[in-house]
GROMACS .gro file of C-alpha atoms in nm:
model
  415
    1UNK     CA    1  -0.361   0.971   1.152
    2UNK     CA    2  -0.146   0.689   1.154
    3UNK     CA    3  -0.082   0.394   0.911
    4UNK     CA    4   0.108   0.076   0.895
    5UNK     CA    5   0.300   0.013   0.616
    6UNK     CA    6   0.407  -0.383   0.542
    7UNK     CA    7   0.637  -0.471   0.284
    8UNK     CA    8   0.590  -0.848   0.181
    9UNK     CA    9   0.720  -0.898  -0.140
   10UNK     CA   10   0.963  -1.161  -0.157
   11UNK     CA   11   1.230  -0.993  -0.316
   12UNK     CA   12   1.583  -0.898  -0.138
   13UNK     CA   13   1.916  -0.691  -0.139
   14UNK     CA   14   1.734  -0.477  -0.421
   15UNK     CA   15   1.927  -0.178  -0.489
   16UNK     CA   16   1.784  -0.039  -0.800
   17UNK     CA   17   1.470  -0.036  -1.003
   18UNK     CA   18   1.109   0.138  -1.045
   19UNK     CA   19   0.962  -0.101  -0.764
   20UNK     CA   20   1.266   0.068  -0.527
   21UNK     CA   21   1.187   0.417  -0.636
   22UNK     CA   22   0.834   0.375  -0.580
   23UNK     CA   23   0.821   0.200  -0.222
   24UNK     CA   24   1.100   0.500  -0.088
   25UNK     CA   25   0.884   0.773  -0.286
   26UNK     CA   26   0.549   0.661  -0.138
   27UNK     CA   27   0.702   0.627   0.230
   28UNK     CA   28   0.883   0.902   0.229
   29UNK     CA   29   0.613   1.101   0.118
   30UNK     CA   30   0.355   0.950   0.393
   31UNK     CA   31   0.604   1.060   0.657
   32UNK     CA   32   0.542   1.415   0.536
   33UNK     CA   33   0.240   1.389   0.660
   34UNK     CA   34   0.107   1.111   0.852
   35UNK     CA   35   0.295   0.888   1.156
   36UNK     CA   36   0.377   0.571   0.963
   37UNK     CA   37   0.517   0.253   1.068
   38UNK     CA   38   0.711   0.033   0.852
   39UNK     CA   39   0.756  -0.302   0.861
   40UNK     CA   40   0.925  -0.533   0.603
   41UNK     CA   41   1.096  -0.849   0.498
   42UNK     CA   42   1.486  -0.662   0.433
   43UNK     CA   43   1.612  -0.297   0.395
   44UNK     CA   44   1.426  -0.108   0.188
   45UNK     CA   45   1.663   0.138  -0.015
   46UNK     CA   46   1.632   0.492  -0.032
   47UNK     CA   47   1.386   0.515   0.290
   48UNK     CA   48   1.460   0.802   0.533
   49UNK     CA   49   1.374   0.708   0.854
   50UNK     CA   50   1.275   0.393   1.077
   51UNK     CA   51   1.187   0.014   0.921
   52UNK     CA   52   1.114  -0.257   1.167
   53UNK     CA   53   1.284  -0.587   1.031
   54UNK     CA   54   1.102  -0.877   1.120
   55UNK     CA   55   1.300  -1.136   0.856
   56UNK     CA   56   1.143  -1.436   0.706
   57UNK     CA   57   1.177  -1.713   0.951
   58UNK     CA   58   1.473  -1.952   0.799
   59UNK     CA   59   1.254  -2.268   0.693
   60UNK     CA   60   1.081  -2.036   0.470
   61UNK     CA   61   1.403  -1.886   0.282
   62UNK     CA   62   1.531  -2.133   0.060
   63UNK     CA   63   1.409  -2.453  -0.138
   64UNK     CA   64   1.047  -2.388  -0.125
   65UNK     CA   65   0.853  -2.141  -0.461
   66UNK     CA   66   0.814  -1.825  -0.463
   67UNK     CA   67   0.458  -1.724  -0.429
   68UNK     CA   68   0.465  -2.036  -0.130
   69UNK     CA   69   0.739  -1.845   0.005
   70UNK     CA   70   0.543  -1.496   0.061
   71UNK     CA   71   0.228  -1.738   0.166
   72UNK     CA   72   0.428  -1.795   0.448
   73UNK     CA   73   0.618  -1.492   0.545
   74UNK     CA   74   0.225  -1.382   0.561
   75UNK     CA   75   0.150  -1.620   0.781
   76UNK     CA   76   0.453  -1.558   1.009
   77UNK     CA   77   0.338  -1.173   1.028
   78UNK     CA   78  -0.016  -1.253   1.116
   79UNK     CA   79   0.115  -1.436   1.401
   80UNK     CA   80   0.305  -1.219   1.519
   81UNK     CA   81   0.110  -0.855   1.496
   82UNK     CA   82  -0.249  -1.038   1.535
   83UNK     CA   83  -0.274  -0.951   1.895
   84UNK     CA   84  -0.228  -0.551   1.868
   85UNK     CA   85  -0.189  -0.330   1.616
   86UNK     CA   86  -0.205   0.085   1.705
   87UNK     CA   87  -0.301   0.204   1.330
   88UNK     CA   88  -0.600   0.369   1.188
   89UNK     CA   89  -0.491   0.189   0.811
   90UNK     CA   90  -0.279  -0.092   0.652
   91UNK     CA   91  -0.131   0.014   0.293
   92UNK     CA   92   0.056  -0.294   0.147
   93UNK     CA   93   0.203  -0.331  -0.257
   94UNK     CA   94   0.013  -0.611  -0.369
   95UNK     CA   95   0.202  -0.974  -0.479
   96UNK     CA   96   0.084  -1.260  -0.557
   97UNK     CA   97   0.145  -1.464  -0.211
   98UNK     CA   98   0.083  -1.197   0.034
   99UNK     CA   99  -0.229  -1.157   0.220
  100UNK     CA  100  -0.166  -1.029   0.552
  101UNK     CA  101  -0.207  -0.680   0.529
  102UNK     CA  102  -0.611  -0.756   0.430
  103UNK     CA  103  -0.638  -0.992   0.680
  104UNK     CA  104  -0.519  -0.789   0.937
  105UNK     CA  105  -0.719  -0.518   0.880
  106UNK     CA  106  -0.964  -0.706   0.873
  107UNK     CA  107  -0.964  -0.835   1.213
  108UNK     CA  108  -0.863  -0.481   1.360
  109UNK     CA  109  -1.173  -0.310   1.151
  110UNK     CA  110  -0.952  -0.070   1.025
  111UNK     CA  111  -0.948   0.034   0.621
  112UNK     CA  112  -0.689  -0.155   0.427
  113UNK     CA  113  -0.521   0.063   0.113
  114UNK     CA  114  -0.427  -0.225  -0.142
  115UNK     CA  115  -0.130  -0.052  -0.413
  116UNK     CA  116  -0.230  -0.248  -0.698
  117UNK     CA  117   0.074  -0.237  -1.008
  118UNK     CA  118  -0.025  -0.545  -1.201
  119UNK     CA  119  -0.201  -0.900  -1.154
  120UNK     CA  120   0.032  -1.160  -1.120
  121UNK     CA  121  -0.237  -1.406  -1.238
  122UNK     CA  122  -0.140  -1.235  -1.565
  123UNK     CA  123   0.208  -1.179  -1.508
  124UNK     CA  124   0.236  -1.560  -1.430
  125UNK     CA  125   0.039  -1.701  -1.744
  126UNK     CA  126   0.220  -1.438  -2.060
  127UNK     CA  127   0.574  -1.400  -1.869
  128UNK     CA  128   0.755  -1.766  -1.854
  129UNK     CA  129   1.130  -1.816  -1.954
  130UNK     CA  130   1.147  -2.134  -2.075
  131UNK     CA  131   1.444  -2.387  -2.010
  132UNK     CA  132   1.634  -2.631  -2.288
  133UNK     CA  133   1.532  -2.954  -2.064
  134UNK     CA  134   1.184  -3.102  -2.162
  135UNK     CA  135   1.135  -3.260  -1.814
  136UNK     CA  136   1.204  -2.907  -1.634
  137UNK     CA  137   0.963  -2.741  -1.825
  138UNK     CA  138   0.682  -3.045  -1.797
  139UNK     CA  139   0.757  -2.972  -1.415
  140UNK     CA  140   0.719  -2.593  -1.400
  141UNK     CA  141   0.390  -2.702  -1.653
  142UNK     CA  142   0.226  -2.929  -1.374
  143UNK     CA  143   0.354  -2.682  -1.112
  144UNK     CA  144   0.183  -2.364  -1.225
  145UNK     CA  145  -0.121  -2.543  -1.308
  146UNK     CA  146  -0.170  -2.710  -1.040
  147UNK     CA  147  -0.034  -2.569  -0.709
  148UNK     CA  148   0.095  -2.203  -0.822
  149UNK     CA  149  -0.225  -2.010  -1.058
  150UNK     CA  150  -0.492  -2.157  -0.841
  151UNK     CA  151  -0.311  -1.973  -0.507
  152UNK     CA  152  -0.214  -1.649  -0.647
  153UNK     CA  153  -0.562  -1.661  -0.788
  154UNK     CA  154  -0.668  -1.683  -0.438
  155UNK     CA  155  -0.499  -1.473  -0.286
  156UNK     CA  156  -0.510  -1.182  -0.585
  157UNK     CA  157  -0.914  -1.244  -0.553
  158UNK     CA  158  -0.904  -1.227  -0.152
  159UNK     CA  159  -0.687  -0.883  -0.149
  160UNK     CA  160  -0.894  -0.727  -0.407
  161UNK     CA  161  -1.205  -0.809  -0.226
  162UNK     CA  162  -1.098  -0.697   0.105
  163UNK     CA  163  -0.903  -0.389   0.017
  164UNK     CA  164  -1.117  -0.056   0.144
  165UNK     CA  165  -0.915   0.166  -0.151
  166UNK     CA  166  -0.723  -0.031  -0.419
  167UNK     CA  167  -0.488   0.188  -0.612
  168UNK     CA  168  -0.350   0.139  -0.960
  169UNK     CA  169  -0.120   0.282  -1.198
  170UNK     CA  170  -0.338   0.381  -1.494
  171UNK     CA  171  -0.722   0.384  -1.628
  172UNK     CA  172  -0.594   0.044  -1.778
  173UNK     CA  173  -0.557  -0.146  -1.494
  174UNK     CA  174  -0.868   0.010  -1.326
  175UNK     CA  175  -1.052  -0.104  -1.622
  176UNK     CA  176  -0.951  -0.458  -1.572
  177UNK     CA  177  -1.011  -0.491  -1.249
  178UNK     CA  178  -1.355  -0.343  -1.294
  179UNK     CA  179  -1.385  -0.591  -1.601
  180UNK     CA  180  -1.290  -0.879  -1.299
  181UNK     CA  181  -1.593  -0.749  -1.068
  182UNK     CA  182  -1.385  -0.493  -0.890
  183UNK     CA  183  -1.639  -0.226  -0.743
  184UNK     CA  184  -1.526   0.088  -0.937
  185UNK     CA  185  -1.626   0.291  -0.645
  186UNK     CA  186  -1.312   0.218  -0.453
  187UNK     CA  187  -1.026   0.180  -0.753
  188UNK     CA  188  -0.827   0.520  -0.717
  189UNK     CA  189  -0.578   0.569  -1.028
  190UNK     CA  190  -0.276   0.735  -0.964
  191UNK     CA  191  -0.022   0.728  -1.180
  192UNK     CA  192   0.356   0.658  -1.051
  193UNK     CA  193   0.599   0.984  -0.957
  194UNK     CA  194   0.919   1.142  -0.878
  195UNK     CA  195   1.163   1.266  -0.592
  196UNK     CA  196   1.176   1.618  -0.755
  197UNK     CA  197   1.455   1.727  -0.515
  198UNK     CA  198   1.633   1.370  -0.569
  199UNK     CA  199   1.584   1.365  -0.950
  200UNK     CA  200   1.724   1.705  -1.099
  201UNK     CA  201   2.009   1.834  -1.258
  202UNK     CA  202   2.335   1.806  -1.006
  203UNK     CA  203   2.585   1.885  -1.250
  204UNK     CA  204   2.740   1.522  -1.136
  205UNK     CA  205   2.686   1.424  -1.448
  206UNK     CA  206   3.038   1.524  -1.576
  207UNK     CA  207   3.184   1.280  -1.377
  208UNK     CA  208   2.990   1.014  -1.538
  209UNK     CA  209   3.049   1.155  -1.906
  210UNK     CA  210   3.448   1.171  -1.808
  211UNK     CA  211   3.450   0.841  -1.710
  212UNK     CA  212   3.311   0.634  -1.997
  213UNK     CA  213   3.489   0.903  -2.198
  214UNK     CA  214   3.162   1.061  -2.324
  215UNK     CA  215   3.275   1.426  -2.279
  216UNK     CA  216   3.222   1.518  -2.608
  217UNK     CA  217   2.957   1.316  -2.776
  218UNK     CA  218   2.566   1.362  -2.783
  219UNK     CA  219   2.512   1.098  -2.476
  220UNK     CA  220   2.123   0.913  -2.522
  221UNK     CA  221   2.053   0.723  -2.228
  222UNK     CA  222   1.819   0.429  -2.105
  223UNK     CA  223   1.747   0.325  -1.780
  224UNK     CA  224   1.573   0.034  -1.661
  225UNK     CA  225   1.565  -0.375  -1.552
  226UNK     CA  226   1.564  -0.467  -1.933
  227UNK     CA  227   1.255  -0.622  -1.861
  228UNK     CA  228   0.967  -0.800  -2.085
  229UNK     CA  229   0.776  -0.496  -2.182
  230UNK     CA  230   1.070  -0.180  -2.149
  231UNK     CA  231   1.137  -0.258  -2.545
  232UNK     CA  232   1.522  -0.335  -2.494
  233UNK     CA  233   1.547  -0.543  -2.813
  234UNK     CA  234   1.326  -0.305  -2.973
  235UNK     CA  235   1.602  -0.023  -2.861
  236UNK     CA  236   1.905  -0.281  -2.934
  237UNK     CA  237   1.757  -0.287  -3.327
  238UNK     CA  238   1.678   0.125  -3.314
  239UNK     CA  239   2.049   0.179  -3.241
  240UNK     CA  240   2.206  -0.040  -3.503
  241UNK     CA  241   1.924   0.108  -3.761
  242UNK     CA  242   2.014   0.478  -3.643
  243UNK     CA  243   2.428   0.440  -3.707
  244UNK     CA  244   2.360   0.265  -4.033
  245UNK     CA  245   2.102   0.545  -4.186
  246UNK     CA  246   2.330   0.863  -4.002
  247UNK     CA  247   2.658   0.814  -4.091
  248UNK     CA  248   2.702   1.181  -4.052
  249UNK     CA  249   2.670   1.133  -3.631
  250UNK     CA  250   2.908   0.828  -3.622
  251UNK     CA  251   3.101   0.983  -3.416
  252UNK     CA  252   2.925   1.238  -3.233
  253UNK     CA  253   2.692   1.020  -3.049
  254UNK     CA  254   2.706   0.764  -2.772
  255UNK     CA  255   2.445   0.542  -2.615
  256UNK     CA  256   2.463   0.450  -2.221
  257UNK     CA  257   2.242   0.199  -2.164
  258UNK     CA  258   2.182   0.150  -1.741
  259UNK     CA  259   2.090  -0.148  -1.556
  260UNK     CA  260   2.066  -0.510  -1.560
  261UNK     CA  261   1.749  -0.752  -1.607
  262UNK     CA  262   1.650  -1.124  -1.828
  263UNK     CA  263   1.714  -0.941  -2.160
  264UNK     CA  264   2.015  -0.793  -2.113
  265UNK     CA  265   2.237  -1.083  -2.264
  266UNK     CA  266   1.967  -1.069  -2.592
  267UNK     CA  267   2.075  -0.672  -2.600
  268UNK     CA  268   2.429  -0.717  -2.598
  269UNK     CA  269   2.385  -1.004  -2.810
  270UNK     CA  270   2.226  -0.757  -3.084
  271UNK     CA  271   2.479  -0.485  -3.025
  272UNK     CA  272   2.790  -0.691  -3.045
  273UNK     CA  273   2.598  -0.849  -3.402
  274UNK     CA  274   2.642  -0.528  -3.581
  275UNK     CA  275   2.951  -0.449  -3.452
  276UNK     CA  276   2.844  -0.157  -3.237
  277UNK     CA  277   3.023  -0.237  -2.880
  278UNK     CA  278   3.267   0.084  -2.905
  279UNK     CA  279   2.910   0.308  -2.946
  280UNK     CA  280   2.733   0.134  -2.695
  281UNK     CA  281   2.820   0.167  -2.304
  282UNK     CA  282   2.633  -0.101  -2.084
  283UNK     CA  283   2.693   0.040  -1.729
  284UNK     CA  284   2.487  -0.287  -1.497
  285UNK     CA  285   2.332  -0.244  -1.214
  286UNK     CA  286   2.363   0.152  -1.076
  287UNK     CA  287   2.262   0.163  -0.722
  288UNK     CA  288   1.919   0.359  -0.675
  289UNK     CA  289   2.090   0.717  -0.548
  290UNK     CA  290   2.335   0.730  -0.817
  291UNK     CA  291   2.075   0.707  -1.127
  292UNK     CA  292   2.077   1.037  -1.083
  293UNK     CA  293   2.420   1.089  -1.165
  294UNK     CA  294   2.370   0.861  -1.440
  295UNK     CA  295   2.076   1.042  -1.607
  296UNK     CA  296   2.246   1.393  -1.570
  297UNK     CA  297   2.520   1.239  -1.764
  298UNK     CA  298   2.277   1.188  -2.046
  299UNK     CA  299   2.165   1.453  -2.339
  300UNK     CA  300   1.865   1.263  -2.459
  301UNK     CA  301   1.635   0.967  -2.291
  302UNK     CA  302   1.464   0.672  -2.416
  303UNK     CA  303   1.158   0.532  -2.307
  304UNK     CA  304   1.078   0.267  -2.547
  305UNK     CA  305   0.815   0.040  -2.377
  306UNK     CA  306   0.637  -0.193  -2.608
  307UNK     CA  307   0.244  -0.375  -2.640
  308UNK     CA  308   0.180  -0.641  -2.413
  309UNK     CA  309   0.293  -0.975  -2.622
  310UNK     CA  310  -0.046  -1.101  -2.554
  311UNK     CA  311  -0.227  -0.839  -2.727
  312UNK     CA  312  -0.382  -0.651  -2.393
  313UNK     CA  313  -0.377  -0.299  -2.320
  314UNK     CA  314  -0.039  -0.183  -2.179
  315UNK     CA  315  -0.159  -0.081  -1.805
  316UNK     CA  316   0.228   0.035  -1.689
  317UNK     CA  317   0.273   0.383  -1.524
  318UNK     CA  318   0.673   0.348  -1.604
  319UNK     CA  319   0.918   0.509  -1.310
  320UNK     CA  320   1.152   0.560  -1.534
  321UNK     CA  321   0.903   0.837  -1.698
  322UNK     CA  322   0.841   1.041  -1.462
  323UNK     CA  323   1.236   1.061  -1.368
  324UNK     CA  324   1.342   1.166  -1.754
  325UNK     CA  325   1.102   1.436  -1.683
  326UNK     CA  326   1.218   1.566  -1.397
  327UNK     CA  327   1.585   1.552  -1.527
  328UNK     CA  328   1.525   1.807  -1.792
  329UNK     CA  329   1.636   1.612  -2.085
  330UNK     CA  330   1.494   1.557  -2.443
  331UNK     CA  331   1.294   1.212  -2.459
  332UNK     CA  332   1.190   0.992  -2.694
  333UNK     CA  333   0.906   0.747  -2.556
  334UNK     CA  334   0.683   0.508  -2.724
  335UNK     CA  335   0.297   0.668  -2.749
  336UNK     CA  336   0.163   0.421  -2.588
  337UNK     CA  337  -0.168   0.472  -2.307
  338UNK     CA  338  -0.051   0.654  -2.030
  339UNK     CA  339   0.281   0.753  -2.148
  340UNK     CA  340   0.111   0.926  -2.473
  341UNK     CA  341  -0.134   1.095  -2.226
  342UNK     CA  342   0.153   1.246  -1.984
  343UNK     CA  343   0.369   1.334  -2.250
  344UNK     CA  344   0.280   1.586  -2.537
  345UNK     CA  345   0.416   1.509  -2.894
  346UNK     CA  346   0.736   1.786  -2.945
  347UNK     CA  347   0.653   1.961  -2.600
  348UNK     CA  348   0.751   1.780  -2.366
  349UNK     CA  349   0.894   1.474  -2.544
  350UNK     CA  350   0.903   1.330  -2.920
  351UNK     CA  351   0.652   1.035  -2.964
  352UNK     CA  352   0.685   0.736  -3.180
  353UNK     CA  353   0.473   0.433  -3.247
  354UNK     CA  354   0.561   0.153  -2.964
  355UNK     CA  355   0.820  -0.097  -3.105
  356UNK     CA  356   0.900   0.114  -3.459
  357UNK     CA  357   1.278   0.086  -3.463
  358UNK     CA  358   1.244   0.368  -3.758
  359UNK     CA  359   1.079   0.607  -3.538
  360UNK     CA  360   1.294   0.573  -3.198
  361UNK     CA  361   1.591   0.615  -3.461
  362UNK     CA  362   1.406   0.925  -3.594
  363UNK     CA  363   1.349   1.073  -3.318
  364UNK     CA  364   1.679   1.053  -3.144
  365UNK     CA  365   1.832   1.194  -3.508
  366UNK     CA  366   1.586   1.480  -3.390
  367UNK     CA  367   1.703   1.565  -3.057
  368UNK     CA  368   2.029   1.516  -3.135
  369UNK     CA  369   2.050   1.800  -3.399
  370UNK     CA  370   1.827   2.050  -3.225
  371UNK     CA  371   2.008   2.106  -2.865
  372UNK     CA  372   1.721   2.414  -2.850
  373UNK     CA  373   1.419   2.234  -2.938
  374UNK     CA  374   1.552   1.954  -2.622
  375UNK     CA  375   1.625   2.172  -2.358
  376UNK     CA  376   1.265   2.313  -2.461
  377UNK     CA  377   1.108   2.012  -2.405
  378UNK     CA  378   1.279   1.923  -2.097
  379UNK     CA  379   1.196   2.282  -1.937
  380UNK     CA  380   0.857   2.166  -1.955
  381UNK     CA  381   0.837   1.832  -1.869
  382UNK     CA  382   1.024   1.906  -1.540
  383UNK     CA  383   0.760   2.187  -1.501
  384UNK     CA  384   0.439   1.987  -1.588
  385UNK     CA  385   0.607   1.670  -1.367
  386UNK     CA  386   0.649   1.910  -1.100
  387UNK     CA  387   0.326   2.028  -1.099
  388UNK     CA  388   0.120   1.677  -1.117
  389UNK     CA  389   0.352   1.415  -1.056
  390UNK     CA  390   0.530   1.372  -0.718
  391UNK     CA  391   0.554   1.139  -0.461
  392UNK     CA  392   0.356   1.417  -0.258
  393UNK     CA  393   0.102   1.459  -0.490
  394UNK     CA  394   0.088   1.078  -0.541
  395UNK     CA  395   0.065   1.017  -0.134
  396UNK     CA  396  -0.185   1.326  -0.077
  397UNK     CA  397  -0.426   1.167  -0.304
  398UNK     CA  398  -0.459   0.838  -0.141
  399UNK     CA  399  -0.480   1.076   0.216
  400UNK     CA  400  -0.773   1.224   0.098
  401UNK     CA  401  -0.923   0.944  -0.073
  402UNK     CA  402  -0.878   0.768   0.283
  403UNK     CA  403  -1.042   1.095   0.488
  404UNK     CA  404  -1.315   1.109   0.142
  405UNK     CA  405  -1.410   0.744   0.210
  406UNK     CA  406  -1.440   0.776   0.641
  407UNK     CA  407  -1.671   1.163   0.607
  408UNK     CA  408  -1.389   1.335   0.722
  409UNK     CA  409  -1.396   1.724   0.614
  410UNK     CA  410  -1.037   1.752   0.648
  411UNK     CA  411  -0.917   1.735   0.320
  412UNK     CA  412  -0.523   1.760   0.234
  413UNK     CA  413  -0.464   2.044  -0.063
  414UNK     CA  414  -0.316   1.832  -0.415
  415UNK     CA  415  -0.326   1.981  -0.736
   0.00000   0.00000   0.00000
């Protein structure tokens, strides 16, 4: 078998984040066992082996939106691969302005694999920053009613439609879609993964703790774009809350809080409020292959994702998760769909209610005293990730959902 896999989104130079993790995981993992081409827009981090560059043409690189932007990269590919193409599937990550990969398969009759995170219909109407100038925002107003929803509605309706297997993160999202018209027959859920070999204990995490002088504290660690829904604020509030009610661990425990994203400035912001900057370490932007390093440095990890602000299901399959997991460390995570179904309540992690500054305190005051009871739980989270949730796994079920969906009998073995 052999697949084509096109990389579209309209998003550069990215060196860290779940979306990186997950587009190296899944390729790498394909390579395992299929011949797969790769093409995309820029260097795609963390991928092993061969990507064909075909770059955005220069008109289409600066001054014109976003979602226009990808409209026309998909255009550009079309042109170019629309007189051959030597691949028995097209798998493309969905966004809100690219369409080629349907299209081409398509016109070559081959089945097109649609990987299906989140609608940016949605993403567009519930996650707007808003500027101080009332004419800017009248602008973006007009603009998103008039020119930007009505094409990524478009396109989200024409990828859905044409996509031969569309798979999704969680039972959430497959709900939605079905709720949307999607033909349940062909949504595959399959939660995100890991790198097991990438993501374990290297003992380089002594490096990390020497450097930010965290040798001998209790070191609880975050990791993530400090996005809308990843609970930053929530965690900002839980840390202040936690130092104030445990005066006792003052000085015993650290925070090192990785990465870089819209809400970072609101963190610090709440941090530096209650006088908290010599507890907290705020590292920026770590370069994908050195998370690791990062992680390893860390004693206990916090996954603190919180309800969608407009009051719909969270449909997230967070990265980050599976990663804490494999690094063998005590975590605290919100109980919230998918992550309170992966993760068992004092077995594999300590839940608490999404957004309950009280709760994340509690629980890292848990972990914190009890080194047993978290290298317990992190024993066998790495064991139940390892058994369900890799990049492997993830791959070998869209394999034989493909061979399932063409009467193959071959069948590829996933637990």
């Amino acid at each position: 078998m052999r697949g084509l896999y096109l990389r579209t989104v309209f998003w550069f130079n990215l060196s860290a984040g779940g979306s990186v993790g997950h587009t190296a995981g899944v390729i790498n993992s394909f390579r395992k066992y299929i011949k797969l081409d790769v093409i995309s827009n820029d260097q795609l981090t963390g991928v092993k082996d061969v990507i064909n560059i075909i770059k955005p043409s220069h008109c289409i690189m600066y001054l014109i939106p976003f979602y226009i932007r990808e409209l026309l990269y998909s255009c550009q590919l079309i042109i170019k691969l629309r007189k051959s193409l030597k691949s028995d599937f097209i798998y493309q990550r969905y966004s809100g302005g690219s369409f080629a990969g349907a299209y081409l398969a398509k016109k070559f009759q081959i089945p097109f694999v649609l990987e299906f995170n989140s609608s940016d219909v949605w993403k567009i109407k519930n996650w707007n920053v808003k500027s101080k100038s009332f004419l800017v925002n009248t602008v973006k107003f007009l603009y998103k009613k008039i020119i930007q929803l009505p094409l990524v509605k478009f396109v989200e309706h024409y990828n859905l439609k044409y996509a031969d297997i569309i798979v999704v993160v969680s039972e959430v999202l497959k709900e939605d879609l079905i709720l949307a018209g999607v033909d349940s027959n062909k949504i595959l859920v399959n939660p995100n993964g890991v790198d097991i070999k990438q993501f374990s204990s290297n003992k380089q995490g002594g490096k990390i703790r020497l450097q930010y002088g965290l040798d001998c504290h209790i070191v609880v660690g975050f990791i993530g774009t400090f996005g809308q829904w990843h609970g930053v604020l929530e965690l900002a509030r839980a840390i202040s809350y936690f130092y104030k009610h445990n005066q006792n661990l003052l000085d015993k425990v650290k925070f090192l809080l990785i990465g870089d994203g819209v809400l970072l400035g609101e963190t610090k912001k709440i941090i530096a409020k209650d006088n908290l900057i010599d507890k907290v370490i705020f590292t920026g932007l770590v370069p994908q292959q050195e998370a690791v390093n990062y992680l390893d440095a860390c004693d206990i990890l916090v996954s603190p994702h919180i309800q969608n602000a407009d009051g719909t299901k969270f449909f997230g399959s967070p990265t980050k998760l599976f990663e804490y997991m494999a690094m063998e460390k005590g975590i605290v995570a919100s109980n919230l769909e998918q992550i309170g179904k992966i993760l068992c309540h004092n077995e594999t992690g300590y839940l608490i209610e999404p957004g309950n500054i009280v709760e994340i305190a509690e629980g890292i005051k848990v972990l914190a005293a009890d080194e047993l009871l978290r290298n317990k739980m992190g024993h066998k989270a790495r064991a139940f990730v390892s058994n369900y949730y890799t990049w492997d796994q993830h791959v070998l079920r869209i394999l034989n959902e493909l061979k399932y969906n063409h009467n193959s009998k071959t069948l590829y073995k996933v637990n």
